[in-house]
Coordinates of C-alpha atoms in Angstrom, one line a residue:
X1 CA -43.3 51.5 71.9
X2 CA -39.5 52.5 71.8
X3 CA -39.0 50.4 68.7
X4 CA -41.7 52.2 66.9
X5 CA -40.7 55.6 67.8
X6 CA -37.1 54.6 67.0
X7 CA -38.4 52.8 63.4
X8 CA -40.3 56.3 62.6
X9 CA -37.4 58.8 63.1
X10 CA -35.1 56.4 60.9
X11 CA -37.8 56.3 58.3
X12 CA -37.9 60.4 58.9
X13 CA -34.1 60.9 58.5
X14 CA -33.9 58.7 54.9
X15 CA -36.7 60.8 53.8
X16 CA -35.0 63.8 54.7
X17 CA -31.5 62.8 53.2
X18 CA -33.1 61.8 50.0
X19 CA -31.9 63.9 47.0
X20 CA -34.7 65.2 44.7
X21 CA -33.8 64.7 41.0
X22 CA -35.8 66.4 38.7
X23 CA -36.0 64.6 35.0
X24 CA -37.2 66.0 31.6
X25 CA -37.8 63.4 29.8
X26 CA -38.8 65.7 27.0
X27 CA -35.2 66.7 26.7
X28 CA -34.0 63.2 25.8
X29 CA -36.2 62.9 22.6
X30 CA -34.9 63.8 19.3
X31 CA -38.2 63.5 16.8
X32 CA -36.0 63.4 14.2
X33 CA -35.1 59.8 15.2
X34 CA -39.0 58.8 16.5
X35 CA -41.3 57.3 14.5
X36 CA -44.1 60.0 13.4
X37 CA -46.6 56.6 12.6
X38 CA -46.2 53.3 14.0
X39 CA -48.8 50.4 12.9
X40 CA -48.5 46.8 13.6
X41 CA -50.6 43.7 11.2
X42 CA -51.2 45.9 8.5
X43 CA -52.8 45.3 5.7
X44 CA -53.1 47.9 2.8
X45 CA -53.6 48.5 -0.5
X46 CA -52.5 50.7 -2.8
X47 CA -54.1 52.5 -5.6
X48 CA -52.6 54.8 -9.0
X49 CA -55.9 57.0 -10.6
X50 CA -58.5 55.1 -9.0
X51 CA -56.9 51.4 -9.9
X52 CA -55.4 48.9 -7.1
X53 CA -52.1 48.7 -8.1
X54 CA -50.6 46.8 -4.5
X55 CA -51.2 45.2 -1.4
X56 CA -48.8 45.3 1.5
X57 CA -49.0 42.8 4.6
X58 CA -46.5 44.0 7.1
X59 CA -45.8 43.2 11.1
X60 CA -44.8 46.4 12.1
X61 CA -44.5 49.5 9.8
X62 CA -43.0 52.9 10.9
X63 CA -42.6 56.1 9.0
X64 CA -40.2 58.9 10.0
X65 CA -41.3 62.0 8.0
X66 CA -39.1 64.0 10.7
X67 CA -36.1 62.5 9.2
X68 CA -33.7 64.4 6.4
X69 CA -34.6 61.6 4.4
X70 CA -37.8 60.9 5.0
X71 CA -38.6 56.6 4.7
X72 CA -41.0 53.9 5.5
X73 CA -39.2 51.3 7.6
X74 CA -41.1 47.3 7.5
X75 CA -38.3 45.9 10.2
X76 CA -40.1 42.4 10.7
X77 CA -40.8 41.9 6.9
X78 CA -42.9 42.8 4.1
X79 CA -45.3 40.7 1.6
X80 CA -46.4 42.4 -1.6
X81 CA -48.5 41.1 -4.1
X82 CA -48.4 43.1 -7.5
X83 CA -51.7 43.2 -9.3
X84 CA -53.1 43.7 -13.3
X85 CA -55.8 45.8 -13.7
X86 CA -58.6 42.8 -13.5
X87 CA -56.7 42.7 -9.8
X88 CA -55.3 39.1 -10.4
X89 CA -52.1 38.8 -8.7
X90 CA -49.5 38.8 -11.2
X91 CA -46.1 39.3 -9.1
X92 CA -44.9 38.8 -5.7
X93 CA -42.5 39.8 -2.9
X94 CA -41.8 38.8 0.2
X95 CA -38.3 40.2 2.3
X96 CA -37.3 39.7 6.0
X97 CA -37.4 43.7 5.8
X98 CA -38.0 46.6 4.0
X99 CA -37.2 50.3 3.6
X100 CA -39.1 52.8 1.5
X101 CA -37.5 55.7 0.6
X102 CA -40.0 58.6 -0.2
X103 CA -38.4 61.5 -2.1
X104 CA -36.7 58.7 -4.3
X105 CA -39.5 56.1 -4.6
X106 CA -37.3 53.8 -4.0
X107 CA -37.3 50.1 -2.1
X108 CA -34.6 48.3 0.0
X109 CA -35.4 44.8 0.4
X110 CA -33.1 42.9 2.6
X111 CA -32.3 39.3 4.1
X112 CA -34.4 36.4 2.3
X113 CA -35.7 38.3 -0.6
X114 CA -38.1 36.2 -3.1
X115 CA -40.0 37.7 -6.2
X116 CA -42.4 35.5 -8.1
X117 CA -43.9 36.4 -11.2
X118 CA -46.7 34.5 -12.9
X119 CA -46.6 32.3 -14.0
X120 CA -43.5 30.5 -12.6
X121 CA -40.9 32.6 -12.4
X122 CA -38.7 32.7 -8.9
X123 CA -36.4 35.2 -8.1
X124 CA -33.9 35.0 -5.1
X125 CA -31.7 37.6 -3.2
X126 CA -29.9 38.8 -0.4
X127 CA -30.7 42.5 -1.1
X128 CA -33.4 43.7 -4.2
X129 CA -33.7 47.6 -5.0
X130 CA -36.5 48.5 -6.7
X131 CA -36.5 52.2 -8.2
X132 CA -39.9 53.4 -8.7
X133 CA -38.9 56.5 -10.7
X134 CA -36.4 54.1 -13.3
X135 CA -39.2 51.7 -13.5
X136 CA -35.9 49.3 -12.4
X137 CA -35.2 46.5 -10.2
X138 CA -31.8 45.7 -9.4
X139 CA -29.3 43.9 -7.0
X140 CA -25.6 44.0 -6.3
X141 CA -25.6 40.9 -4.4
X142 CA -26.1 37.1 -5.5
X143 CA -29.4 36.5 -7.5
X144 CA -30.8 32.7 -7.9
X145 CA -33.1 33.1 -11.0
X146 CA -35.5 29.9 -12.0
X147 CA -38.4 29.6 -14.7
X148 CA -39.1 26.3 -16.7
X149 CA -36.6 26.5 -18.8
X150 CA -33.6 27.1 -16.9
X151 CA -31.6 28.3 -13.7
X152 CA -29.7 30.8 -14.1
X153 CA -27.1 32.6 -10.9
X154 CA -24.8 35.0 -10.2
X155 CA -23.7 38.5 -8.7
X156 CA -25.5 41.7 -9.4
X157 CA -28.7 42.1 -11.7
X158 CA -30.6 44.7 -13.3
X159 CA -34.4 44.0 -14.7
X160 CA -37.4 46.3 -15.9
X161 CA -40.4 46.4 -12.9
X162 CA -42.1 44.0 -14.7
X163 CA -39.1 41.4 -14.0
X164 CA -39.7 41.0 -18.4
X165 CA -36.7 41.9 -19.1
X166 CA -33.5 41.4 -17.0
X167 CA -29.8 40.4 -17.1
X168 CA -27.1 39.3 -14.6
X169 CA -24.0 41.3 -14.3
X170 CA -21.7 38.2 -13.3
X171 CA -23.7 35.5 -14.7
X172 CA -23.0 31.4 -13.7
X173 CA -26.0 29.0 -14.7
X174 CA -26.9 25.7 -15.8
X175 CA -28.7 25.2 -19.4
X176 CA -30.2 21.7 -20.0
X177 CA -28.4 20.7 -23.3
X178 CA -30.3 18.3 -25.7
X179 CA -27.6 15.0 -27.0
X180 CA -28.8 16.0 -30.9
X181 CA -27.6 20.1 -30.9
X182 CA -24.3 19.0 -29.9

């Protein structure tokens, strides 16, 4: 019986030496910095006047609107597909992630970047920007270009959206040669 009386004042005196902390966790959250939306496996698409334009297929997307810059943030990755107006797929991309900015309309795609665009064209990257307002796709890192025709590599690159009409700004490639033009 001593023990337990003995057990029951210790257990009375740490209980009475204990310091009461209040916390606000409300305090520690900026919701400039939160997420105002966070969806995971989406799958979306997007119209322009009535007429799918895009689909996205993300992991995770979040969208700070709080922000000063407000932006769409795809940090596991982003697959678009780019559709004609009989909705056949005529482009694609696919990034390890992806940042839309929404004042500017534009895109930051980084890590393995690939483009396709029908009907065999592949375009690679370390980081693509694509300026929805310019109507212009461009990198400033090293872009791997291949179609049937030829290769074609280099640092830095500018195109039109539709990935028609593009140049590299420090070009390198390799041109099959036919034995008669030389």
């Amino acid at each position: 019986m001593r023990v337990l009386t003995a057990l029951m004042v210790m257990i009375l005196l740490l209980a009475a030496c204990r310091e009461e902390r209040k916390v606000d966790v409300a305090s520690g959250l900026n919701p400039a910095k939160m997420a105002t939306m966070t969806t995971k496996n989406i799958s979306t698409l997007i119209s322009d006047s009535g007429v799918i334009q895009y689909k996205i297929v993300a992991p995770l997307w979040q969208v700070f609107d709080e922000v000063d810059t407000p932006y769409w943030n795809f940090p596991q990755g982003l697959y678009l597909q780019k559709y004609d107006p009989y909705f056949h797929v005529i482009a694609t991309v696919a990034s390890d992630s992806a940042k839309f900015f929404k004042n500017e309309r534009l895109w930051r795609l980084e890590g393995h970047v690939e483009m396709t665009k029908v009907p065999k064209d592949l375009f690679l990257s370390e980081r693509v920007f694509w300026d929805q307002r310019k109507g212009q796709i461009y990198s400033d890192t090293f872009i791997h270009i291949e179609n049937a025709t030829h290769v074609l590599e280099g640092t830095g690159f500018v195109s039109n959206e539709n990935l028609t009409q593009y140049r590299i700004l420090n070009p390198e490639g390799i041109f099959p040669v036919n034995k008669d033009s030389i």
